[in-house]
Short mmCIF file of C-alpha atoms in Angstrom, two decimals:
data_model
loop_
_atom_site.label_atom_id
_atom_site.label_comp_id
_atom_site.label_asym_id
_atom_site.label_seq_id
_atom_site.Cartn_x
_atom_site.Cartn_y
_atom_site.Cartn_z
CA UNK A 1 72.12 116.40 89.89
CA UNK A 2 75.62 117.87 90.43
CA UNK A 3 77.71 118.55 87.10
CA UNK A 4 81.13 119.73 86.24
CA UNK A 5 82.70 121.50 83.44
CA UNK A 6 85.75 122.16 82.85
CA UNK A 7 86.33 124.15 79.14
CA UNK A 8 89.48 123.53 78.46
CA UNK A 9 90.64 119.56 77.45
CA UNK A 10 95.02 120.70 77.05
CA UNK A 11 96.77 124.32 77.95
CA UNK A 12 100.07 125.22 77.42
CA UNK A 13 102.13 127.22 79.24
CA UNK A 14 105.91 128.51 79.73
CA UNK A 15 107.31 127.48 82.49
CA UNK A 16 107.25 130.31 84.96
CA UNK A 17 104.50 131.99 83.63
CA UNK A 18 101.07 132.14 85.17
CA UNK A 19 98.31 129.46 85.08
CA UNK A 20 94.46 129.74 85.61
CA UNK A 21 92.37 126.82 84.94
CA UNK A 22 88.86 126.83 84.82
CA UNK A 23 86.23 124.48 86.34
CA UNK A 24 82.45 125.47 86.08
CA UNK A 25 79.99 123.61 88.29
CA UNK A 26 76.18 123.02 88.45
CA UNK A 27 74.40 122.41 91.81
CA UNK A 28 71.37 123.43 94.15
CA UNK A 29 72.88 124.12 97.19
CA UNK A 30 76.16 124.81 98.24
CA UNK A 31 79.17 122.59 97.07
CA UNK A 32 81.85 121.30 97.81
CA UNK A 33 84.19 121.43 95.46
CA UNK A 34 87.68 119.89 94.98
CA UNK A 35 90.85 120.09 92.35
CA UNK A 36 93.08 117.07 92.01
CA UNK A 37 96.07 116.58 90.42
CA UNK A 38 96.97 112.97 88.44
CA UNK A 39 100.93 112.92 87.61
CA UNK A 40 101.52 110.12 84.84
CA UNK A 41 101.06 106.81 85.95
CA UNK A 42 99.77 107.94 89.19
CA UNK A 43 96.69 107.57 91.33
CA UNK A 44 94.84 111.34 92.33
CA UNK A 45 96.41 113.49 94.77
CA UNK A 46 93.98 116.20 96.48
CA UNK A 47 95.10 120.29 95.91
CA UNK A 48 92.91 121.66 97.85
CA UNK A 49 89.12 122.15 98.99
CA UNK A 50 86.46 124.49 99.32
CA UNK A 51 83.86 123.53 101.39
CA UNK A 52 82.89 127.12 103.26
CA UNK A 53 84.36 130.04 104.28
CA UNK A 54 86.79 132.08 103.04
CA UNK A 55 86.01 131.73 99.17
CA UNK A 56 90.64 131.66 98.12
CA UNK A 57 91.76 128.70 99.65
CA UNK A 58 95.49 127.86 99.52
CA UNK A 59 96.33 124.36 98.59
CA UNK A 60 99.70 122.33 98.43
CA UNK A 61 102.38 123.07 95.80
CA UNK A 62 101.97 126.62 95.48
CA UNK A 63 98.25 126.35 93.73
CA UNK A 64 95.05 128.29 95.03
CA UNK A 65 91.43 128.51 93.96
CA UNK A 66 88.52 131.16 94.35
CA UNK A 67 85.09 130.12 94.65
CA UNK A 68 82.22 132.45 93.02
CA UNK A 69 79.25 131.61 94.07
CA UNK A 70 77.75 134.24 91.23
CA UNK A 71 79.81 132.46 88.54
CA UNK A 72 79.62 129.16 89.38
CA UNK A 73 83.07 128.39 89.11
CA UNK A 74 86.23 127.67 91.53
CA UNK A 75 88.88 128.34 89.20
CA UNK A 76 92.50 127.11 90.18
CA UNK A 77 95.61 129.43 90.15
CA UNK A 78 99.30 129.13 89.85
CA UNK A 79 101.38 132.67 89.99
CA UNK A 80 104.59 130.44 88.37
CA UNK A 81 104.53 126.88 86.80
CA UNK A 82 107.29 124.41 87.12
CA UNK A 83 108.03 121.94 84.72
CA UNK A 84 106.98 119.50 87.44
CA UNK A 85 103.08 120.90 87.43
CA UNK A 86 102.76 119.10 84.24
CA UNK A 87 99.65 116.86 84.82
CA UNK A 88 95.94 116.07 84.31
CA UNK A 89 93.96 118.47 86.17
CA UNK A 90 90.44 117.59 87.81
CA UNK A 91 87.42 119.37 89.24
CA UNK A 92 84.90 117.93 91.33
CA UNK A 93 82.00 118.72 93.10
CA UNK A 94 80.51 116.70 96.13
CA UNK A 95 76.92 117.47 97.49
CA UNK A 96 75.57 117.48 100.91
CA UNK A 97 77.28 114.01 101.84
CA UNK A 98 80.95 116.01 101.27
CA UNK A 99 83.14 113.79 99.48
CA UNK A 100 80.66 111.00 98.76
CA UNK A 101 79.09 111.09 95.18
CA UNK A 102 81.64 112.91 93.97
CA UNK A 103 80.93 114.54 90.35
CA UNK A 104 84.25 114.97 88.36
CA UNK A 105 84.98 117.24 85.11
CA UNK A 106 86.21 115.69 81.98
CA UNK A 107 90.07 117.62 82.76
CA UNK A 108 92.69 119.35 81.67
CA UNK A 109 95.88 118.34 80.68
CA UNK A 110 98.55 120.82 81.55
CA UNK A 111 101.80 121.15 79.40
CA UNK A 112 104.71 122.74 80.04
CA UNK A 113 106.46 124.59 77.67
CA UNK A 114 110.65 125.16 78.68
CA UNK B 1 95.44 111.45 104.78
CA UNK B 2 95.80 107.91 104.73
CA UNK B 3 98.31 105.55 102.58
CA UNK B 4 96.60 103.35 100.10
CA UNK B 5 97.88 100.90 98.05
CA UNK B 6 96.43 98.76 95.26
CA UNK B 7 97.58 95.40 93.57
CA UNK B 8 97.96 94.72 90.80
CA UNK B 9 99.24 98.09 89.79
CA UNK B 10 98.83 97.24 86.16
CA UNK B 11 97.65 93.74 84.30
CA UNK B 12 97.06 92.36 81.22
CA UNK B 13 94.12 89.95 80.71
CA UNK B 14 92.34 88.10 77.94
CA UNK B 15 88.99 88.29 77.29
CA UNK B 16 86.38 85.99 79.26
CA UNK B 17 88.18 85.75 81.99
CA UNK B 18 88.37 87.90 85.52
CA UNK B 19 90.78 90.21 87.57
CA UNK B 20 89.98 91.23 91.33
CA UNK B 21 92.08 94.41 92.36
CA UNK B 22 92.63 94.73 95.90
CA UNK B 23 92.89 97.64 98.16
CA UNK B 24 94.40 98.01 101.44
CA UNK B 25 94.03 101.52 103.63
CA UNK B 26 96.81 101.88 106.39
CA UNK B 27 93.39 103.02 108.74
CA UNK B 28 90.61 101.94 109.50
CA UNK B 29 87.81 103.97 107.57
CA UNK B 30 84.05 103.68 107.22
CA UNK B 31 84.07 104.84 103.25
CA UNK B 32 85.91 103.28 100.45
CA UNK B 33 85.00 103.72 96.69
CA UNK B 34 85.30 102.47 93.03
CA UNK B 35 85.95 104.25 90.47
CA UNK B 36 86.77 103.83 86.59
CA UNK B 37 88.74 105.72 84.56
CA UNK B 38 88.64 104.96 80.60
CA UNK B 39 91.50 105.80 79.01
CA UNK B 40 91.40 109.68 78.51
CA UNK B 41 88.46 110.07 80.60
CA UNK B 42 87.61 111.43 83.74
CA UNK B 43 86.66 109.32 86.80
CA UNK B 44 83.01 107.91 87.04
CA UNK B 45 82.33 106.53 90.46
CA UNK B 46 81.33 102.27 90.21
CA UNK B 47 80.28 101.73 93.85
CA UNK B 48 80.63 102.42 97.74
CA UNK B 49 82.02 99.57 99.17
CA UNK B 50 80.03 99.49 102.23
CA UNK B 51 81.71 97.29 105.54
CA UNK B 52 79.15 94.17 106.64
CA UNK B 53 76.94 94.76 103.53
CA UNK B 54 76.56 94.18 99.84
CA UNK B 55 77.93 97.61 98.18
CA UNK B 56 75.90 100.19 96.76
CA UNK B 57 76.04 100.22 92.99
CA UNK B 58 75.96 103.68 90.23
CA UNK B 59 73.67 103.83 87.56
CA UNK B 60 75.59 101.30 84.85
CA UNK B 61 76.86 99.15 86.80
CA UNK B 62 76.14 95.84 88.20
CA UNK B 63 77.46 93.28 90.35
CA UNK B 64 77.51 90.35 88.21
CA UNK B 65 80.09 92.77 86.36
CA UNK B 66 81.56 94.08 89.35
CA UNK B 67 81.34 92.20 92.28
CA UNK B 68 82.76 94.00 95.44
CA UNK B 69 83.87 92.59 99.05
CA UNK B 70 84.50 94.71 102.10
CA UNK B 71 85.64 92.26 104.68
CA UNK B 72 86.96 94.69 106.98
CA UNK B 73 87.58 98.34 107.55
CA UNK B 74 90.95 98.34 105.93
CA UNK B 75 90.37 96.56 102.75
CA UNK B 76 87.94 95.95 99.69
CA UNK B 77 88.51 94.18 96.36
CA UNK B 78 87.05 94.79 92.99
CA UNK B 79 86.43 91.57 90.82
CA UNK B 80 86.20 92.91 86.95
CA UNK B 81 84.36 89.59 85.75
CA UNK B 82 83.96 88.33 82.25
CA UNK B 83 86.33 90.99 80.50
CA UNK B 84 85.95 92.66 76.97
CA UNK B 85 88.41 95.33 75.73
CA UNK B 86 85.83 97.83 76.47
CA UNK B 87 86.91 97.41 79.80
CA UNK B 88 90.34 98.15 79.69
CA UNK B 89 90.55 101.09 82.13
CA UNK B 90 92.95 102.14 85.07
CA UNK B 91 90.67 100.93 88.26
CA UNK B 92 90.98 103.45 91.59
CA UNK B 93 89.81 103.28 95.04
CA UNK B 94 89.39 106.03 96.89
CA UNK B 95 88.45 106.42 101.16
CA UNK B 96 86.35 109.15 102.51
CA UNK B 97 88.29 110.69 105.93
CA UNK B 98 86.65 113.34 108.07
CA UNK B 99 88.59 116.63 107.55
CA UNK B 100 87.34 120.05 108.88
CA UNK B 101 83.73 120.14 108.42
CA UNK B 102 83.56 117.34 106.18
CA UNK B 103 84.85 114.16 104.41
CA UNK B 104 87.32 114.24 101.80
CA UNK B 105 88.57 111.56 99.64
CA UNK B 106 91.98 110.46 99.02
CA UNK B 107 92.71 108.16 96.24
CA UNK B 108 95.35 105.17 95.38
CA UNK B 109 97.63 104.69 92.88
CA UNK B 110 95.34 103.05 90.79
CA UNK B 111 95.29 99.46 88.53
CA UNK B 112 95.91 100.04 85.02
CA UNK B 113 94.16 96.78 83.18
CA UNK B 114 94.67 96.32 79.45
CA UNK B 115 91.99 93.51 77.93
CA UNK B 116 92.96 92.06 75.08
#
């Protein structure tokens, strides 16, 4: 069965400064693997997607992720946080159905310092 | 992706009794989930509300609990029946569009329930 971890429960950055956070995943085959972003109050809005390909995919609001297949991880990136990137971050991993069954990672809340 | 909206967006109920959630897709689409998310948890999927059958239930869960209707492609309620604090969660539904190679789901605003 398909598993996500991601290590880190709160990080705190400057806003402006660089942000990496880090999702591990377990699976058999190859995943498909997701970050969301939940604002306050608000449902999940998709970042971005990995499903094959290329292994940096670009997502919305400035954020990309790399896939390592040796690693097991797809690790999101910011170069610069905003003050508005404060959220709860979440991984998740789908299996062979895609988006069905999705698995999702405990999260990481994101603070930002001014 | 598609806009979906819930209602309620947030409730307060007493114990013993019941809450159906609604959600409504602006699209047609063939998958809709339910998910839970307990208060500084992650999201643990309840069911697949399948279209023109009964919906397909996760390990935990049941439909005496949960009881699920998909009339039509557009919309699906949630019933939380017989409610404890323990289930005091914020409620989403997701759908499941083809994008690319593959599905991917979008999510709603979600139904924050308090049980008191």
């Amino acid at each position: 069965a398909q598993s996500v971890t991601q290590p880190d429960i709160h990080i705190t950055v400057s806003e402006g400064a660089s942000l990496e956070l880090r999702c591990n995943y377990s699976y058999g085959a190859t995943p498909y693997l997701f970050w969301y972003v939940q604002s306050p109050g608000q449902g999940l809005q998709l970042l971005l997607k990995y499903f094959s390909g290329d292994t940096l995919v670009q997502g919305i609001k400035g954020f990309e992720a790399e896939f390592k297949r040796s690693q097991s991880s797809f690790n999101l990136r910011k170069p610069s946080v905003h003050w508005s990137d404060a959220a709860e971050y979440f991984c998740a991993v789908g299996g062979i159905q895609g988006a069905q069954k999705l698995v999702f990672g405990q999260g990481t809340r994101l603070t930002i310092n001014p | 992706s598609a806009v979906i909206s819930q209602k309620p967006s947030r409730d307060i109920c007493q114990r013993g009794t019941s809450l159906t959630i609604q959600c409504q897709v602006d699209s047609q689409v063939t998958m809709m989930f339910w998910y839970r998310q307990q208060p500084g948890q992650s999201l643990t999927l309840i069911a697949t509300a399948n279209q023109g059958s009964e919906a397909t239930y996760e390990s935990g869960f049941v439909i005496d609990k949960f009881p699920i209707s998909r009339p039509n492609l557009t919309f699906s309620t949630l019933t939380v029946s017989n409610m404890s604090p323990e289930d005091s969660s914020i409620y989403l539904c997701s759908v499941g569009l083809q994008r690319g190679l593959t599905d991917t789901q979008y999510f709603g605003p979600g139904t924050r329930l308090t049980v008191l």
